């Protein structure tokens, strides 16, 4: 028989459990084509000082692991269990399951998320906990499990990946759920706590960073869409450029986003399924630059380095991004949250800056500096400082500059 008593002896310490649950959430979010079908999620802002890992299998079974300064509580619910409050005569939690929960952790069970409307008892058939400073996981001490089942409280099928934490076990579970092969080395990479990279992301889900998948995620994530439209100046609702452009290399251009200052972001080249397309930016003052090798890179750039325009003008850290961070001190937290929401690998400012400069340097020699078809003197100037003056600058009316460069420091 499998019950919470057996599970308690096999669980790791809270720190290891937290890391494992976060990794499962990363795996699920990366493998899934649609976040609505993810079973494992991790909420870093469950409460003011609480985090929660959640699992829902879509059939009515679920668990939640809540991490608090006072300790950790695991609440599991098997909807078919004879121990379910819905199946008892008095519609109460099965005797002994939560009777011994410490007072400091008991309020977790009162969370509205764990109760159904017009039903006083929390949804729980299995409960474990561990107070801060304790050396073992605890359960109800006097649970009389119903007979006739090898898994009376649902522990056996609710917590298998918390007990067997091997990459092989996770691989088998995700392959069974998503009905496609999942590379073991990519699963090992994530479960080991290493940063998600574009290569690992592509191995777990070749379509995860495709243009279509990214655009769907942004559209469904209100915070990401709002940030990109404002601070990120990558507004996906602005796809009407001021004027048509053409590239010397003959590649087609497709407007994908715009900014408040009249600039436009273009995807360059044919739309190949799951294939990356370079991203070109043109501003309203006759300047242009290749800024990313794919839409995924462009979104990462907008999220991690919102002052990237200044980088092309020659600014470098610490002056680069300094004014933005002064006005938005929570940006490191926001960018981590948005990257995770869009399934984009983590990236530092230095990594993003290096990619930007390498890509921008291709603008002129690789034929990405655009012009307006059918107009004389209609070439754009390159935005990257080292190439300034190599385009055919076109005369335009005076406009307000897109960015006010940081006051401190000088371009390097």
XYZ file of C-alpha atoms in Angstrom, residues 50 72 106 156 259 307 316 329 337 379 410:
11
model
C 5.363 32.499 -0.112
C 6.456 23.739 3.845
C -2.695 25.516 9.124
C 1.021 6.903 -5.263
C 7.181 51.708 -31.321
C 18.041 51.055 -23.777
C 28.231 50.908 -22.589
C 14.516 49.453 -9.894
C 9.444 36.871 -14.886
C 18.780 55.138 -48.252
C 30.351 59.181 -22.472
